[in-house]
Short mmCIF file of N, CA and C in Angstrom, two decimals:
data_model
loop_
_atom_site.label_atom_id
_atom_site.label_comp_id
_atom_site.label_asym_id
_atom_site.label_seq_id
_atom_site.Cartn_x
_atom_site.Cartn_y
_atom_site.Cartn_z
N GLU A 1 0.85 -1.18 0.00
CA GLU A 1 0.00 0.00 0.00
C GLU A 1 0.89 1.24 0.00
N GLY A 2 0.41 2.30 -0.59
CA GLY A 2 1.18 3.53 -0.72
C GLY A 2 1.22 4.33 0.57
N LEU A 3 1.89 5.45 0.47
CA LEU A 3 2.03 6.35 1.62
C LEU A 3 0.73 7.11 1.88
N SER A 4 0.49 7.42 3.14
CA SER A 4 -0.67 8.23 3.50
C SER A 4 -0.38 9.70 3.16
N THR A 5 -1.41 10.51 3.20
CA THR A 5 -1.23 11.94 2.94
C THR A 5 -0.29 12.55 3.97
N ASP A 6 -0.42 12.13 5.24
CA ASP A 6 0.48 12.64 6.29
C ASP A 6 1.92 12.23 6.03
N GLN A 7 2.11 11.01 5.56
CA GLN A 7 3.46 10.54 5.24
C GLN A 7 4.04 11.33 4.06
N ILE A 8 3.20 11.62 3.07
CA ILE A 8 3.64 12.42 1.92
C ILE A 8 4.08 13.80 2.39
N ALA A 9 3.28 14.40 3.27
CA ALA A 9 3.59 15.74 3.78
C ALA A 9 4.89 15.74 4.57
N ALA A 10 5.27 14.60 5.15
CA ALA A 10 6.48 14.51 5.95
C ALA A 10 7.75 14.27 5.13
N LEU A 11 7.60 13.99 3.84
CA LEU A 11 8.78 13.76 3.00
C LEU A 11 9.66 15.00 2.97
N THR A 12 10.96 14.78 2.92
CA THR A 12 11.90 15.91 2.81
C THR A 12 11.93 16.38 1.36
N THR A 13 12.51 17.55 1.15
CA THR A 13 12.64 18.08 -0.20
C THR A 13 13.43 17.11 -1.08
N ALA A 14 14.50 16.54 -0.53
CA ALA A 14 15.32 15.59 -1.30
C ALA A 14 14.51 14.35 -1.66
N GLN A 15 13.70 13.87 -0.74
CA GLN A 15 12.88 12.69 -1.01
C GLN A 15 11.84 12.98 -2.09
N VAL A 16 11.23 14.15 -2.03
CA VAL A 16 10.25 14.52 -3.06
C VAL A 16 10.94 14.60 -4.42
N GLY A 17 12.12 15.21 -4.45
CA GLY A 17 12.88 15.34 -5.69
C GLY A 17 13.29 14.01 -6.29
N ALA A 18 13.37 12.98 -5.45
CA ALA A 18 13.79 11.65 -5.92
C ALA A 18 12.63 10.80 -6.41
N LEU A 19 11.41 11.29 -6.27
CA LEU A 19 10.26 10.50 -6.73
C LEU A 19 10.32 10.30 -8.25
N THR A 20 9.98 9.12 -8.68
CA THR A 20 9.99 8.81 -10.11
C THR A 20 8.69 9.29 -10.75
N THR A 21 8.68 9.35 -12.07
CA THR A 21 7.46 9.76 -12.78
C THR A 21 6.32 8.78 -12.49
N LYS A 22 6.64 7.50 -12.36
CA LYS A 22 5.62 6.49 -12.05
C LYS A 22 5.03 6.75 -10.66
N GLN A 23 5.90 7.07 -9.71
CA GLN A 23 5.43 7.34 -8.35
C GLN A 23 4.57 8.61 -8.31
N ILE A 24 4.99 9.63 -9.04
CA ILE A 24 4.24 10.89 -9.10
C ILE A 24 2.86 10.64 -9.70
N GLY A 25 2.83 9.90 -10.78
CA GLY A 25 1.57 9.61 -11.46
C GLY A 25 0.59 8.82 -10.61
N ALA A 26 1.11 8.06 -9.64
CA ALA A 26 0.25 7.23 -8.79
C ALA A 26 -0.32 7.99 -7.59
N LEU A 27 0.15 9.20 -7.35
CA LEU A 27 -0.32 9.97 -6.19
C LEU A 27 -1.73 10.50 -6.41
N THR A 28 -2.50 10.52 -5.35
CA THR A 28 -3.85 11.09 -5.42
C THR A 28 -3.76 12.61 -5.40
N THR A 29 -4.85 13.26 -5.72
CA THR A 29 -4.85 14.73 -5.68
C THR A 29 -4.65 15.23 -4.26
N ASP A 30 -5.18 14.52 -3.26
CA ASP A 30 -4.96 14.90 -1.87
C ASP A 30 -3.49 14.79 -1.49
N GLN A 31 -2.83 13.74 -1.99
CA GLN A 31 -1.40 13.58 -1.71
C GLN A 31 -0.59 14.69 -2.37
N ILE A 32 -0.94 15.05 -3.60
CA ILE A 32 -0.25 16.14 -4.30
C ILE A 32 -0.42 17.44 -3.53
N ALA A 33 -1.63 17.70 -3.07
CA ALA A 33 -1.91 18.93 -2.32
C ALA A 33 -1.17 18.95 -0.98
N ALA A 34 -0.76 17.78 -0.48
CA ALA A 34 -0.06 17.70 0.80
C ALA A 34 1.42 18.07 0.71
N PHE A 35 1.97 18.12 -0.50
CA PHE A 35 3.38 18.50 -0.64
C PHE A 35 3.59 19.91 -0.12
N GLU A 36 4.70 20.12 0.54
CA GLU A 36 5.04 21.48 0.95
C GLU A 36 5.47 22.24 -0.29
N THR A 37 5.22 23.53 -0.28
CA THR A 37 5.52 24.38 -1.44
C THR A 37 6.97 24.23 -1.87
N ALA A 38 7.89 24.29 -0.93
CA ALA A 38 9.32 24.21 -1.25
C ALA A 38 9.69 22.87 -1.88
N ASP A 39 8.97 21.82 -1.49
CA ASP A 39 9.28 20.49 -2.02
C ASP A 39 8.98 20.37 -3.51
N LEU A 40 7.93 21.03 -3.96
CA LEU A 40 7.54 20.91 -5.36
C LEU A 40 8.60 21.44 -6.31
N GLY A 41 9.34 22.45 -5.89
CA GLY A 41 10.41 22.99 -6.72
C GLY A 41 11.53 22.00 -6.96
N SER A 42 11.59 20.94 -6.13
CA SER A 42 12.65 19.94 -6.29
C SER A 42 12.28 18.85 -7.29
N LEU A 43 11.04 18.86 -7.76
CA LEU A 43 10.64 17.85 -8.75
C LEU A 43 11.40 18.04 -10.06
N THR A 44 11.74 16.96 -10.70
CA THR A 44 12.38 17.05 -12.01
C THR A 44 11.34 17.49 -13.03
N THR A 45 11.80 17.98 -14.16
CA THR A 45 10.86 18.37 -15.21
C THR A 45 10.07 17.16 -15.69
N SER A 46 10.69 15.99 -15.71
CA SER A 46 9.97 14.76 -16.10
C SER A 46 8.86 14.45 -15.12
N ALA A 47 9.13 14.66 -13.84
CA ALA A 47 8.11 14.41 -12.81
C ALA A 47 6.95 15.39 -12.95
N VAL A 48 7.26 16.64 -13.26
CA VAL A 48 6.20 17.64 -13.45
C VAL A 48 5.35 17.27 -14.66
N LYS A 49 6.00 16.84 -15.73
CA LYS A 49 5.25 16.41 -16.93
C LYS A 49 4.35 15.22 -16.64
N ALA A 50 4.71 14.42 -15.63
CA ALA A 50 3.94 13.22 -15.29
C ALA A 50 2.67 13.55 -14.50
N LEU A 51 2.55 14.79 -14.02
CA LEU A 51 1.35 15.17 -13.27
C LEU A 51 0.13 15.17 -14.19
N SER A 52 -0.94 14.57 -13.73
CA SER A 52 -2.19 14.58 -14.51
C SER A 52 -2.83 15.95 -14.40
N THR A 53 -3.79 16.22 -15.25
CA THR A 53 -4.49 17.50 -15.16
C THR A 53 -5.24 17.62 -13.83
N ASP A 54 -5.75 16.51 -13.31
CA ASP A 54 -6.41 16.53 -11.99
C ASP A 54 -5.40 16.89 -10.89
N GLN A 55 -4.19 16.35 -11.00
CA GLN A 55 -3.15 16.68 -10.02
C GLN A 55 -2.75 18.15 -10.13
N ILE A 56 -2.66 18.66 -11.34
CA ILE A 56 -2.34 20.08 -11.55
C ILE A 56 -3.42 20.95 -10.91
N GLU A 57 -4.67 20.59 -11.14
CA GLU A 57 -5.78 21.35 -10.57
C GLU A 57 -5.76 21.34 -9.04
N ALA A 58 -5.19 20.28 -8.44
CA ALA A 58 -5.16 20.14 -6.98
C ALA A 58 -4.07 21.00 -6.33
N LEU A 59 -3.13 21.49 -7.13
CA LEU A 59 -2.05 22.31 -6.57
C LEU A 59 -2.61 23.64 -6.06
N THR A 60 -2.12 24.07 -4.91
CA THR A 60 -2.54 25.36 -4.37
C THR A 60 -1.81 26.47 -5.13
N THR A 61 -2.28 27.68 -4.97
CA THR A 61 -1.61 28.81 -5.63
C THR A 61 -0.18 28.97 -5.11
N ASP A 62 0.03 28.70 -3.82
CA ASP A 62 1.39 28.77 -3.27
C ASP A 62 2.28 27.70 -3.89
N GLN A 63 1.72 26.50 -4.08
CA GLN A 63 2.50 25.43 -4.70
C GLN A 63 2.87 25.79 -6.13
N ILE A 64 1.93 26.36 -6.87
CA ILE A 64 2.19 26.77 -8.25
C ILE A 64 3.30 27.82 -8.27
N ALA A 65 3.21 28.79 -7.39
CA ALA A 65 4.21 29.86 -7.33
C ALA A 65 5.58 29.31 -6.93
N GLY A 66 5.61 28.16 -6.25
CA GLY A 66 6.86 27.57 -5.82
C GLY A 66 7.56 26.72 -6.86
N LEU A 67 6.91 26.47 -7.98
CA LEU A 67 7.54 25.70 -9.06
C LEU A 67 8.63 26.54 -9.72
N THR A 68 9.69 25.90 -10.14
CA THR A 68 10.78 26.61 -10.82
C THR A 68 10.35 26.98 -12.24
N THR A 69 11.07 27.89 -12.84
CA THR A 69 10.76 28.25 -14.23
C THR A 69 10.98 27.03 -15.14
N SER A 70 11.93 26.18 -14.82
CA SER A 70 12.13 24.95 -15.60
C SER A 70 10.92 24.03 -15.48
N ASN A 71 10.37 23.93 -14.26
CA ASN A 71 9.16 23.13 -14.06
C ASN A 71 8.01 23.69 -14.90
N ILE A 72 7.84 25.01 -14.86
CA ILE A 72 6.75 25.65 -15.60
C ILE A 72 6.96 25.46 -17.11
N ALA A 73 8.20 25.59 -17.56
CA ALA A 73 8.51 25.43 -18.98
C ALA A 73 8.19 24.01 -19.46
N SER A 74 8.23 23.04 -18.55
CA SER A 74 7.99 21.65 -18.95
C SER A 74 6.50 21.28 -18.97
N LEU A 75 5.63 22.18 -18.51
CA LEU A 75 4.20 21.87 -18.51
C LEU A 75 3.69 21.66 -19.94
N THR A 76 2.84 20.68 -20.09
CA THR A 76 2.23 20.42 -21.40
C THR A 76 1.07 21.39 -21.61
N SER A 77 0.60 21.47 -22.82
CA SER A 77 -0.56 22.31 -23.13
C SER A 77 -1.77 21.91 -22.31
N ALA A 78 -1.98 20.60 -22.16
CA ALA A 78 -3.13 20.12 -21.38
C ALA A 78 -3.00 20.53 -19.91
N GLN A 79 -1.78 20.46 -19.37
CA GLN A 79 -1.57 20.86 -17.99
C GLN A 79 -1.84 22.36 -17.81
N VAL A 80 -1.36 23.17 -18.75
CA VAL A 80 -1.56 24.62 -18.66
C VAL A 80 -3.04 24.94 -18.78
N SER A 81 -3.73 24.26 -19.67
CA SER A 81 -5.18 24.48 -19.82
C SER A 81 -5.93 24.15 -18.54
N ALA A 82 -5.38 23.24 -17.74
CA ALA A 82 -6.04 22.82 -16.49
C ALA A 82 -5.86 23.82 -15.35
N LEU A 83 -4.94 24.77 -15.51
CA LEU A 83 -4.71 25.74 -14.45
C LEU A 83 -5.92 26.65 -14.26
N SER A 84 -6.27 26.91 -13.03
CA SER A 84 -7.37 27.84 -12.75
C SER A 84 -6.87 29.27 -12.93
N THR A 85 -7.78 30.19 -13.01
CA THR A 85 -7.34 31.60 -13.14
C THR A 85 -6.57 32.02 -11.89
N ASP A 86 -6.94 31.52 -10.72
CA ASP A 86 -6.19 31.83 -9.50
C ASP A 86 -4.76 31.29 -9.58
N GLN A 87 -4.61 30.10 -10.15
CA GLN A 87 -3.27 29.54 -10.33
C GLN A 87 -2.47 30.37 -11.33
N ILE A 88 -3.12 30.85 -12.38
CA ILE A 88 -2.45 31.70 -13.37
C ILE A 88 -1.98 32.99 -12.72
N VAL A 89 -2.85 33.60 -11.91
CA VAL A 89 -2.50 34.84 -11.21
C VAL A 89 -1.30 34.61 -10.28
N ALA A 90 -1.20 33.41 -9.70
CA ALA A 90 -0.12 33.10 -8.77
C ALA A 90 1.24 32.96 -9.45
N LEU A 91 1.24 32.73 -10.77
CA LEU A 91 2.51 32.59 -11.49
C LEU A 91 3.25 33.93 -11.50
N THR A 92 4.55 33.85 -11.34
CA THR A 92 5.37 35.06 -11.43
C THR A 92 5.57 35.43 -12.89
N THR A 93 6.03 36.64 -13.12
CA THR A 93 6.31 37.07 -14.49
C THR A 93 7.35 36.15 -15.14
N ALA A 94 8.36 35.75 -14.37
CA ALA A 94 9.39 34.85 -14.90
C ALA A 94 8.79 33.49 -15.27
N GLN A 95 7.86 33.00 -14.45
CA GLN A 95 7.21 31.73 -14.76
C GLN A 95 6.37 31.85 -16.03
N ILE A 96 5.62 32.94 -16.15
CA ILE A 96 4.79 33.15 -17.35
C ILE A 96 5.66 33.19 -18.59
N SER A 97 6.77 33.90 -18.52
CA SER A 97 7.61 34.03 -19.71
C SER A 97 8.35 32.74 -20.03
N SER A 98 8.37 31.77 -19.10
CA SER A 98 9.02 30.49 -19.37
C SER A 98 8.09 29.48 -20.04
N LEU A 99 6.81 29.81 -20.17
CA LEU A 99 5.87 28.90 -20.83
C LEU A 99 6.26 28.68 -22.29
N SER A 100 6.11 27.47 -22.76
CA SER A 100 6.39 27.18 -24.17
C SER A 100 5.34 27.86 -25.04
N THR A 101 5.66 28.02 -26.31
CA THR A 101 4.70 28.64 -27.23
C THR A 101 3.42 27.81 -27.32
N SER A 102 3.54 26.48 -27.29
CA SER A 102 2.33 25.65 -27.34
C SER A 102 1.51 25.80 -26.07
N ALA A 103 2.17 26.01 -24.94
CA ALA A 103 1.45 26.23 -23.68
C ALA A 103 0.72 27.57 -23.72
N VAL A 104 1.38 28.60 -24.25
CA VAL A 104 0.74 29.92 -24.37
C VAL A 104 -0.46 29.82 -25.31
N ALA A 105 -0.30 29.08 -26.38
CA ALA A 105 -1.40 28.92 -27.35
C ALA A 105 -2.59 28.18 -26.74
N SER A 106 -2.35 27.42 -25.68
CA SER A 106 -3.43 26.65 -25.05
C SER A 106 -4.17 27.43 -23.96
N LEU A 107 -3.69 28.63 -23.64
CA LEU A 107 -4.35 29.43 -22.60
C LEU A 107 -5.77 29.80 -23.02
N THR A 108 -6.69 29.69 -22.10
CA THR A 108 -8.07 30.08 -22.38
C THR A 108 -8.19 31.60 -22.29
N THR A 109 -9.28 32.13 -22.78
CA THR A 109 -9.52 33.57 -22.68
C THR A 109 -9.52 34.02 -21.23
N ASP A 110 -10.15 33.25 -20.35
CA ASP A 110 -10.18 33.59 -18.93
C ASP A 110 -8.78 33.59 -18.33
N GLN A 111 -7.96 32.60 -18.73
CA GLN A 111 -6.59 32.56 -18.23
C GLN A 111 -5.80 33.77 -18.72
N LEU A 112 -5.95 34.11 -19.99
CA LEU A 112 -5.24 35.27 -20.54
C LEU A 112 -5.69 36.56 -19.86
N ASN A 113 -6.99 36.69 -19.60
CA ASN A 113 -7.50 37.88 -18.93
C ASN A 113 -6.97 37.99 -17.51
N ALA A 114 -6.56 36.87 -16.91
CA ALA A 114 -6.02 36.88 -15.55
C ALA A 114 -4.57 37.36 -15.51
N LEU A 115 -3.92 37.41 -16.68
CA LEU A 115 -2.52 37.86 -16.71
C LEU A 115 -2.43 39.36 -16.47
N GLU A 116 -1.43 39.74 -15.71
CA GLU A 116 -1.18 41.16 -15.48
C GLU A 116 -0.46 41.72 -16.70
N SER A 117 -0.56 43.02 -16.89
CA SER A 117 0.10 43.68 -18.02
C SER A 117 1.60 43.40 -18.02
N ALA A 118 2.21 43.40 -16.84
CA ALA A 118 3.66 43.13 -16.74
C ALA A 118 4.00 41.74 -17.25
N ASP A 119 3.09 40.78 -17.01
CA ASP A 119 3.31 39.41 -17.50
C ASP A 119 3.27 39.39 -19.03
N LEU A 120 2.29 40.07 -19.59
CA LEU A 120 2.16 40.12 -21.06
C LEU A 120 3.36 40.79 -21.70
N GLN A 121 3.88 41.83 -21.07
CA GLN A 121 5.02 42.55 -21.63
C GLN A 121 6.27 41.69 -21.70
N LYS A 122 6.35 40.67 -20.85
CA LYS A 122 7.53 39.81 -20.83
C LYS A 122 7.42 38.60 -21.76
N LEU A 123 6.26 38.45 -22.41
CA LEU A 123 6.14 37.36 -23.38
C LEU A 123 7.02 37.65 -24.59
N SER A 124 7.65 36.63 -25.11
CA SER A 124 8.50 36.80 -26.29
C SER A 124 7.64 37.01 -27.53
N SER A 125 8.27 37.46 -28.58
CA SER A 125 7.55 37.61 -29.85
C SER A 125 6.98 36.27 -30.30
N ALA A 126 7.73 35.19 -30.10
CA ALA A 126 7.26 33.85 -30.48
C ALA A 126 6.02 33.46 -29.67
N GLN A 127 6.02 33.79 -28.39
CA GLN A 127 4.85 33.49 -27.56
C GLN A 127 3.64 34.30 -28.01
N ILE A 128 3.85 35.57 -28.31
CA ILE A 128 2.76 36.43 -28.77
C ILE A 128 2.22 35.91 -30.11
N THR A 129 3.13 35.52 -31.00
CA THR A 129 2.74 35.01 -32.31
C THR A 129 1.92 33.72 -32.19
N SER A 130 2.15 32.97 -31.12
CA SER A 130 1.42 31.70 -30.94
C SER A 130 -0.03 31.91 -30.52
N LEU A 131 -0.39 33.13 -30.12
CA LEU A 131 -1.77 33.41 -29.72
C LEU A 131 -2.69 33.36 -30.93
N THR A 132 -3.86 32.81 -30.74
CA THR A 132 -4.85 32.74 -31.82
C THR A 132 -5.59 34.07 -31.91
N THR A 133 -6.29 34.26 -32.99
CA THR A 133 -7.10 35.47 -33.17
C THR A 133 -8.10 35.63 -32.04
N SER A 134 -8.77 34.55 -31.66
CA SER A 134 -9.76 34.65 -30.59
C SER A 134 -9.12 34.97 -29.24
N GLN A 135 -7.89 34.47 -29.02
CA GLN A 135 -7.19 34.82 -27.79
C GLN A 135 -6.88 36.31 -27.75
N ILE A 136 -6.39 36.83 -28.87
CA ILE A 136 -6.05 38.26 -28.94
C ILE A 136 -7.31 39.11 -28.79
N GLU A 137 -8.39 38.69 -29.44
CA GLU A 137 -9.66 39.42 -29.32
C GLU A 137 -10.17 39.43 -27.89
N GLY A 138 -9.79 38.43 -27.10
CA GLY A 138 -10.23 38.34 -25.71
C GLY A 138 -9.45 39.19 -24.74
N LEU A 139 -8.31 39.74 -25.20
CA LEU A 139 -7.50 40.58 -24.31
C LEU A 139 -8.23 41.89 -24.04
N SER A 140 -8.03 42.42 -22.85
CA SER A 140 -8.65 43.71 -22.51
C SER A 140 -7.89 44.83 -23.21
N THR A 141 -8.49 46.00 -23.26
CA THR A 141 -7.82 47.15 -23.89
C THR A 141 -6.55 47.51 -23.12
N ASP A 142 -6.58 47.36 -21.79
CA ASP A 142 -5.37 47.62 -20.99
C ASP A 142 -4.26 46.63 -21.33
N GLN A 143 -4.63 45.37 -21.54
CA GLN A 143 -3.64 44.36 -21.89
C GLN A 143 -3.05 44.65 -23.27
N ILE A 144 -3.89 45.01 -24.22
CA ILE A 144 -3.41 45.34 -25.57
C ILE A 144 -2.48 46.55 -25.50
N ALA A 145 -2.87 47.55 -24.74
CA ALA A 145 -2.06 48.77 -24.60
C ALA A 145 -0.70 48.48 -23.96
N ALA A 146 -0.63 47.43 -23.14
CA ALA A 146 0.62 47.09 -22.45
C ALA A 146 1.63 46.39 -23.36
N LEU A 147 1.17 45.85 -24.48
CA LEU A 147 2.09 45.16 -25.39
C LEU A 147 3.09 46.15 -25.97
N THR A 148 4.31 45.70 -26.12
CA THR A 148 5.35 46.57 -26.68
C THR A 148 5.27 46.55 -28.21
N THR A 149 5.91 47.52 -28.83
CA THR A 149 5.92 47.56 -30.30
C THR A 149 6.62 46.34 -30.87
N ALA A 150 7.62 45.83 -30.18
CA ALA A 150 8.32 44.63 -30.66
C ALA A 150 7.40 43.41 -30.64
N GLN A 151 6.46 43.39 -29.70
CA GLN A 151 5.55 42.25 -29.60
C GLN A 151 4.47 42.27 -30.68
N VAL A 152 4.07 43.46 -31.10
CA VAL A 152 3.03 43.55 -32.12
C VAL A 152 3.65 43.84 -33.44
#
């Protein structure tokens, strides 16, 4: 039998970082939510990719903010689409700018509207180019005004 939620919460950062993708994939959403924020940053990019969309949805905003930019860059489009607007708001500007172009292209209108102007300004030209017409149409006038000339 696997570890209890309390046992998961008691794991050290090094122990969390040593979890395999198979072990990560087998964790329940309650177990994922039990990880300490600092521990999640120790996950390998492969382990982060192994998180199901349900597991991603179970992460708290503090846990999301605690992921490294490498962890965020490794998120799949499906994982990014699963993020709540509160989770999107919790991302730092550096985390937002580390998203892959396919991840940016998968953002919903609500997720894009949750981005701060400073976050949008840090998106690369490639990330901006990956936005669909409907995504761009969904941006607020303040968000459009915040884009730099290089981005448009």
